[in-house]
Amino acid sequence: MTPQEQQIRDHFIARRGYWRPWVEALLKTRPDFVQAYADYAGEAVAQGPLTPRMVELIYVALDASATHLYANGLRTHVDLALKAGATEADLMDVFALLSAQGLECVRAGADILAEELGVATSGDGLAALSPAYARTLRDFEQALERPRGLKPVERAIIRTALFACFTGFQENGLRRAIRQALDLGAARGELLQAIQLGGHLSVHGTAMGAQLFTSATPET
């Protein structure tokens, strides 16, 4: 490793808290990219008001989400979350929250179906079309709100990150999560940081591509 590469490596670790084979692969061919990514991804973490624990719990949620399922990142951020003070109860609360991520789409789909059928809904297509299911759904969501590790405002901030992320963007859910978080006392900066963190997931395509190419290319 050249002195320049070592400097970039040290800078990346200082900004991102980890070093992985995909970064190593890119360091050889695109050191400028590695430097720029460290600055871009590190900025939202360094300048936002969220604690390191909350940042890592958001990364855990994003990587474990059914719309992403990036196991390598999940392992990294579970470890970093525990080092930042997260508890087992915190992590299990995050994983439980993920089970409800698709429900906003169910609601939206039921609203559209009711509209096309000409069914009067009073603003709740799901309750109009399937009242028993709607009741069980409310019971399920209430169970998710019972405190274990995360505070209510923390759950709302994590939901904001999930609904804002490009892998699972859901406008109605995002509006509700932001409103709930604000009502619970979340600061504007906390919500903005949660939204910004989701953009980093796009680098996982970069990571998989760089590692795949490196492993498929014979050494000379």
mmCIF file of C-alpha atoms in Angstrom:
data_model
loop_
_atom_site.group_PDB
_atom_site.id
_atom_site.type_symbol
_atom_site.label_atom_id
_atom_site.label_comp_id
_atom_site.label_asym_id
_atom_site.label_seq_id
_atom_site.Cartn_x
_atom_site.Cartn_y
_atom_site.Cartn_z
ATOM 1 C CA MET A 1 0.000 0.000 0.000
ATOM 2 C CA THR A 2 1.411 3.364 -1.015
ATOM 3 C CA PRO A 3 1.589 6.257 1.456
ATOM 4 C CA GLN A 4 -1.303 7.944 -0.391
ATOM 5 C CA GLU A 5 -3.428 4.789 -0.197
ATOM 6 C CA GLN A 6 -2.659 4.434 3.509
ATOM 7 C CA GLN A 7 -3.690 8.031 4.085
ATOM 8 C CA ILE A 8 -6.996 7.473 2.281
ATOM 9 C CA ARG A 9 -7.557 4.232 4.196
ATOM 10 C CA ASP A 10 -6.985 5.958 7.534
ATOM 11 C CA HIS A 11 -9.298 8.789 6.505
ATOM 12 C CA PHE A 12 -12.042 6.351 5.459
ATOM 13 C CA ILE A 13 -11.875 4.466 8.752
ATOM 14 C CA ALA A 14 -11.964 7.710 10.708
ATOM 15 C CA ARG A 15 -15.052 8.868 8.826
ATOM 16 C CA ARG A 16 -16.945 5.581 8.458
ATOM 17 C CA GLY A 17 -15.697 3.419 11.323
ATOM 18 C CA TYR A 18 -14.909 0.342 9.223
ATOM 19 C CA TRP A 19 -12.803 -1.015 6.363
ATOM 20 C CA ARG A 20 -14.061 -3.797 4.102
ATOM 21 C CA PRO A 21 -12.739 -5.784 1.087
ATOM 22 C CA TRP A 22 -14.882 -3.808 -1.372
ATOM 23 C CA VAL A 23 -13.231 -0.578 -0.247
ATOM 24 C CA GLU A 24 -9.837 -2.206 -0.560
ATOM 25 C CA ALA A 25 -10.655 -3.250 -4.122
ATOM 26 C CA LEU A 26 -11.700 0.253 -5.118
ATOM 27 C CA LEU A 27 -8.723 1.838 -3.408
ATOM 28 C CA LYS A 28 -6.430 0.343 -6.047
ATOM 29 C CA THR A 29 -8.348 1.697 -9.031
ATOM 30 C CA ARG A 30 -10.479 4.602 -7.744
ATOM 31 C CA PRO A 31 -8.791 6.187 -4.737
ATOM 32 C CA ASP A 32 -10.584 9.442 -5.567
ATOM 33 C CA PHE A 33 -13.925 7.681 -5.199
ATOM 34 C CA VAL A 34 -12.988 6.139 -1.846
ATOM 35 C CA GLN A 35 -11.923 9.551 -0.542
ATOM 36 C CA ALA A 36 -15.063 11.291 -1.827
ATOM 37 C CA TYR A 37 -17.401 8.583 -0.530
ATOM 38 C CA ALA A 38 -15.838 8.731 2.927
ATOM 39 C CA ASP A 39 -16.464 12.474 3.029
ATOM 40 C CA TYR A 40 -20.004 12.271 1.614
ATOM 41 C CA ALA A 41 -21.231 9.396 3.791
ATOM 42 C CA GLY A 42 -19.365 10.602 6.840
ATOM 43 C CA GLU A 43 -20.803 14.108 6.658
ATOM 44 C CA ALA A 44 -24.359 13.116 7.582
ATOM 45 C CA VAL A 45 -23.042 11.116 10.518
ATOM 46 C CA ALA A 46 -20.584 13.716 11.792
ATOM 47 C CA GLN A 47 -22.752 16.822 11.427
ATOM 48 C CA GLY A 48 -26.173 15.497 12.470
ATOM 49 C CA PRO A 49 -27.558 15.566 16.004
ATOM 50 C CA LEU A 50 -28.390 11.848 16.246
ATOM 51 C CA THR A 51 -26.262 9.866 18.665
ATOM 52 C CA PRO A 52 -23.895 7.190 17.279
ATOM 53 C CA ARG A 53 -26.250 4.585 18.775
ATOM 54 C CA MET A 54 -29.222 5.939 16.826
ATOM 55 C CA VAL A 55 -27.219 6.272 13.612
ATOM 56 C CA GLU A 56 -26.198 2.633 13.824
ATOM 57 C CA LEU A 57 -29.729 1.482 14.684
ATOM 58 C CA ILE A 58 -30.986 3.286 11.577
ATOM 59 C CA TYR A 59 -28.322 1.575 9.477
ATOM 60 C CA VAL A 60 -29.373 -1.754 11.015
ATOM 61 C CA ALA A 61 -32.994 -1.085 10.068
ATOM 62 C CA LEU A 62 -32.115 -0.068 6.517
ATOM 63 C CA ASP A 63 -29.819 -3.034 5.879
ATOM 64 C CA ALA A 64 -32.226 -5.570 7.420
ATOM 65 C CA SER A 65 -35.283 -4.147 5.665
ATOM 66 C CA ALA A 66 -37.107 -6.534 3.330
ATOM 67 C CA THR A 67 -36.600 -3.943 0.600
ATOM 68 C CA HIS A 68 -32.812 -4.258 0.916
ATOM 69 C CA LEU A 69 -31.589 -7.326 2.877
ATOM 70 C CA TYR A 70 -27.868 -6.523 2.775
ATOM 71 C CA ALA A 71 -26.364 -9.059 5.161
ATOM 72 C CA ASN A 72 -22.768 -7.790 5.039
ATOM 73 C CA GLY A 73 -23.809 -4.297 6.057
ATOM 74 C CA LEU A 74 -26.193 -5.653 8.670
ATOM 75 C CA ARG A 75 -23.409 -7.585 10.397
ATOM 76 C CA THR A 76 -21.193 -4.503 10.367
ATOM 77 C CA HIS A 77 -23.805 -2.171 11.804
ATOM 78 C CA VAL A 78 -25.156 -4.574 14.427
ATOM 79 C CA ASP A 79 -21.607 -4.790 15.771
ATOM 80 C CA LEU A 80 -21.147 -1.004 15.629
ATOM 81 C CA ALA A 81 -24.559 -0.450 17.261
ATOM 82 C CA LEU A 82 -23.630 -2.674 20.201
ATOM 83 C CA LYS A 83 -20.303 -0.856 20.559
ATOM 84 C CA ALA A 84 -22.217 2.451 20.542
ATOM 85 C CA GLY A 85 -24.362 1.353 23.478
ATOM 86 C CA ALA A 86 -27.387 -0.271 21.827
ATOM 87 C CA THR A 87 -28.949 -3.140 23.769
ATOM 88 C CA GLU A 88 -30.438 -6.434 22.659
ATOM 89 C CA ALA A 89 -33.874 -4.943 23.366
ATOM 90 C CA ASP A 90 -33.083 -2.001 21.060
ATOM 91 C CA LEU A 91 -32.113 -4.300 18.210
ATOM 92 C CA MET A 92 -35.115 -6.577 18.667
ATOM 93 C CA ASP A 93 -37.386 -3.530 18.610
ATOM 94 C CA VAL A 94 -35.807 -2.477 15.315
ATOM 95 C CA PHE A 95 -36.312 -5.934 13.821
ATOM 96 C CA ALA A 96 -39.936 -5.970 15.012
ATOM 97 C CA LEU A 97 -40.585 -2.593 13.380
ATOM 98 C CA LEU A 98 -39.458 -3.995 10.038
ATOM 99 C CA SER A 99 -42.336 -6.478 10.026
ATOM 100 C CA ALA A 100 -44.794 -3.613 9.515
ATOM 101 C CA GLN A 101 -42.929 -1.830 6.733
ATOM 102 C CA GLY A 102 -45.197 -3.141 3.969
ATOM 103 C CA LEU A 103 -48.478 -2.232 5.650
ATOM 104 C CA GLU A 104 -48.602 1.264 4.187
ATOM 105 C CA CYS A 105 -48.705 -0.317 0.734
ATOM 106 C CA VAL A 106 -51.533 -2.612 1.854
ATOM 107 C CA ARG A 107 -53.502 0.420 2.978
ATOM 108 C CA ALA A 108 -52.776 2.310 -0.216
ATOM 109 C CA GLY A 109 -53.758 -0.685 -2.329
ATOM 110 C CA ALA A 110 -57.027 -1.146 -0.431
ATOM 111 C CA ASP A 111 -57.844 2.550 -0.883
ATOM 112 C CA ILE A 112 -57.324 2.262 -4.639
ATOM 113 C CA LEU A 113 -59.383 -0.941 -4.821
ATOM 114 C CA ALA A 114 -62.231 0.656 -2.876
ATOM 115 C CA GLU A 115 -62.109 3.691 -5.138
ATOM 116 C CA GLU A 116 -62.282 1.568 -8.289
ATOM 117 C CA LEU A 117 -65.144 -0.461 -6.824
ATOM 118 C CA GLY A 118 -67.027 2.658 -5.829
ATOM 119 C CA VAL A 119 -67.119 1.640 -2.170
ATOM 120 C CA ALA A 120 -67.651 4.406 0.399
ATOM 121 C CA THR A 121 -64.689 4.300 2.790
ATOM 122 C CA SER A 122 -64.742 7.336 5.116
ATOM 123 C CA GLY A 123 -61.036 7.568 4.366
ATOM 124 C CA ASP A 124 -60.134 3.972 5.289
ATOM 125 C CA GLY A 125 -60.475 1.585 2.373
ATOM 126 C CA LEU A 126 -59.061 -1.342 4.300
ATOM 127 C CA ALA A 127 -61.612 -1.054 7.113
ATOM 128 C CA ALA A 128 -64.435 -0.727 4.586
ATOM 129 C CA LEU A 129 -63.392 -3.782 2.567
ATOM 130 C CA SER A 130 -62.072 -6.028 5.349
ATOM 131 C CA PRO A 131 -63.019 -4.828 8.850
ATOM 132 C CA ALA A 132 -61.796 -7.965 10.625
ATOM 133 C CA TYR A 133 -58.365 -7.728 9.006
ATOM 134 C CA ALA A 134 -58.211 -4.000 9.752
ATOM 135 C CA ARG A 135 -58.876 -4.716 13.432
ATOM 136 C CA THR A 136 -56.134 -7.339 13.665
ATOM 137 C CA LEU A 137 -53.797 -4.962 11.870
ATOM 138 C CA ARG A 138 -54.449 -2.237 14.456
ATOM 139 C CA ASP A 139 -53.846 -4.741 17.258
ATOM 140 C CA PHE A 140 -50.564 -5.775 15.646
ATOM 141 C CA GLU A 141 -49.382 -2.193 15.284
ATOM 142 C CA GLN A 142 -50.313 -1.444 18.887
ATOM 143 C CA ALA A 143 -48.199 -4.407 19.988
ATOM 144 C CA LEU A 144 -45.230 -2.865 18.192
ATOM 145 C CA GLU A 145 -45.614 0.301 20.271
ATOM 146 C CA ARG A 146 -45.265 -1.423 23.630
ATOM 147 C CA PRO A 147 -41.920 -0.327 25.085
ATOM 148 C CA ARG A 148 -39.029 -2.755 25.213
ATOM 149 C CA GLY A 149 -35.840 -0.932 24.273
ATOM 150 C CA LEU A 150 -36.556 1.974 21.933
ATOM 151 C CA LYS A 151 -38.340 5.118 23.053
ATOM 152 C CA PRO A 152 -41.458 6.100 21.056
ATOM 153 C CA VAL A 153 -39.653 9.029 19.428
ATOM 154 C CA GLU A 154 -36.779 6.732 18.418
ATOM 155 C CA ARG A 155 -39.197 4.341 16.740
ATOM 156 C CA ALA A 156 -40.746 7.240 14.832
ATOM 157 C CA ILE A 157 -37.316 8.448 13.675
ATOM 158 C CA ILE A 158 -36.383 4.961 12.472
ATOM 159 C CA ARG A 159 -39.701 4.662 10.629
ATOM 160 C CA THR A 160 -38.937 7.999 8.989
ATOM 161 C CA ALA A 161 -35.632 6.621 7.713
ATOM 162 C CA LEU A 162 -37.294 3.452 6.395
ATOM 163 C CA PHE A 163 -40.099 5.237 4.554
ATOM 164 C CA ALA A 164 -37.762 7.912 3.151
ATOM 165 C CA CYS A 165 -35.189 5.449 1.791
ATOM 166 C CA PHE A 166 -35.213 4.946 -1.982
ATOM 167 C CA THR A 167 -35.417 1.164 -1.545
ATOM 168 C CA GLY A 168 -38.801 1.384 0.161
ATOM 169 C CA PHE A 169 -40.066 4.923 -0.320
ATOM 170 C CA GLN A 170 -43.664 5.346 0.827
ATOM 171 C CA GLU A 171 -44.955 8.921 0.904
ATOM 172 C CA ASN A 172 -48.017 8.404 3.091
ATOM 173 C CA GLY A 173 -46.062 6.383 5.636
ATOM 174 C CA LEU A 174 -43.274 8.958 5.597
ATOM 175 C CA ARG A 175 -45.677 11.813 6.304
ATOM 176 C CA ARG A 176 -47.212 9.906 9.221
ATOM 177 C CA ALA A 177 -43.815 8.945 10.635
ATOM 178 C CA ILE A 178 -42.516 12.523 10.428
ATOM 179 C CA ARG A 179 -45.668 13.920 12.017
ATOM 180 C CA GLN A 180 -45.509 11.365 14.823
ATOM 181 C CA ALA A 181 -41.819 12.053 15.417
ATOM 182 C CA LEU A 182 -42.386 15.812 15.564
ATOM 183 C CA ASP A 183 -45.316 15.374 17.944
ATOM 184 C CA LEU A 184 -43.080 13.260 20.185
ATOM 185 C CA GLY A 185 -40.400 15.942 20.289
ATOM 186 C CA ALA A 186 -37.975 14.980 17.506
ATOM 187 C CA ALA A 187 -35.873 17.861 16.207
ATOM 188 C CA ARG A 188 -35.799 18.887 12.562
ATOM 189 C CA GLY A 189 -32.111 18.006 12.359
ATOM 190 C CA GLU A 190 -32.700 14.501 13.680
ATOM 191 C CA LEU A 191 -35.320 13.782 11.019
ATOM 192 C CA LEU A 192 -33.223 15.300 8.246
ATOM 193 C CA GLN A 193 -30.253 13.184 9.290
ATOM 194 C CA ALA A 194 -32.404 10.046 9.360
ATOM 195 C CA ILE A 195 -33.544 10.819 5.806
ATOM 196 C CA GLN A 196 -29.985 11.480 4.614
ATOM 197 C CA LEU A 197 -28.628 8.190 5.966
ATOM 198 C CA GLY A 198 -30.797 6.181 3.563
ATOM 199 C CA GLY A 199 -28.926 7.497 0.543
ATOM 200 C CA HIS A 200 -25.830 5.551 1.557
ATOM 201 C CA LEU A 201 -27.495 2.225 0.734
ATOM 202 C CA SER A 202 -26.837 2.775 -2.957
ATOM 203 C CA VAL A 203 -23.143 2.091 -2.358
ATOM 204 C CA HIS A 204 -23.994 -1.558 -1.671
ATOM 205 C CA GLY A 205 -24.308 -2.073 -5.422
ATOM 206 C CA THR A 206 -20.827 -0.616 -5.709
ATOM 207 C CA ALA A 207 -19.610 -2.961 -2.994
ATOM 208 C CA MET A 208 -21.038 -6.103 -4.583
ATOM 209 C CA GLY A 209 -19.784 -5.136 -8.032
ATOM 210 C CA ALA A 210 -16.254 -4.376 -6.851
ATOM 211 C CA GLN A 211 -15.993 -7.592 -4.854
ATOM 212 C CA LEU A 212 -17.461 -9.724 -7.637
ATOM 213 C CA PHE A 213 -15.116 -8.238 -10.223
ATOM 214 C CA THR A 214 -12.098 -8.687 -7.967
ATOM 215 C CA SER A 215 -12.906 -12.321 -7.220
ATOM 216 C CA ALA A 216 -13.599 -13.086 -10.897
ATOM 217 C CA THR A 217 -10.454 -11.406 -12.221
ATOM 218 C CA PRO A 218 -7.378 -13.689 -12.273
ATOM 219 C CA GLU A 219 -4.310 -12.303 -10.616
ATOM 220 C CA THR A 220 -1.472 -11.407 -12.974
#
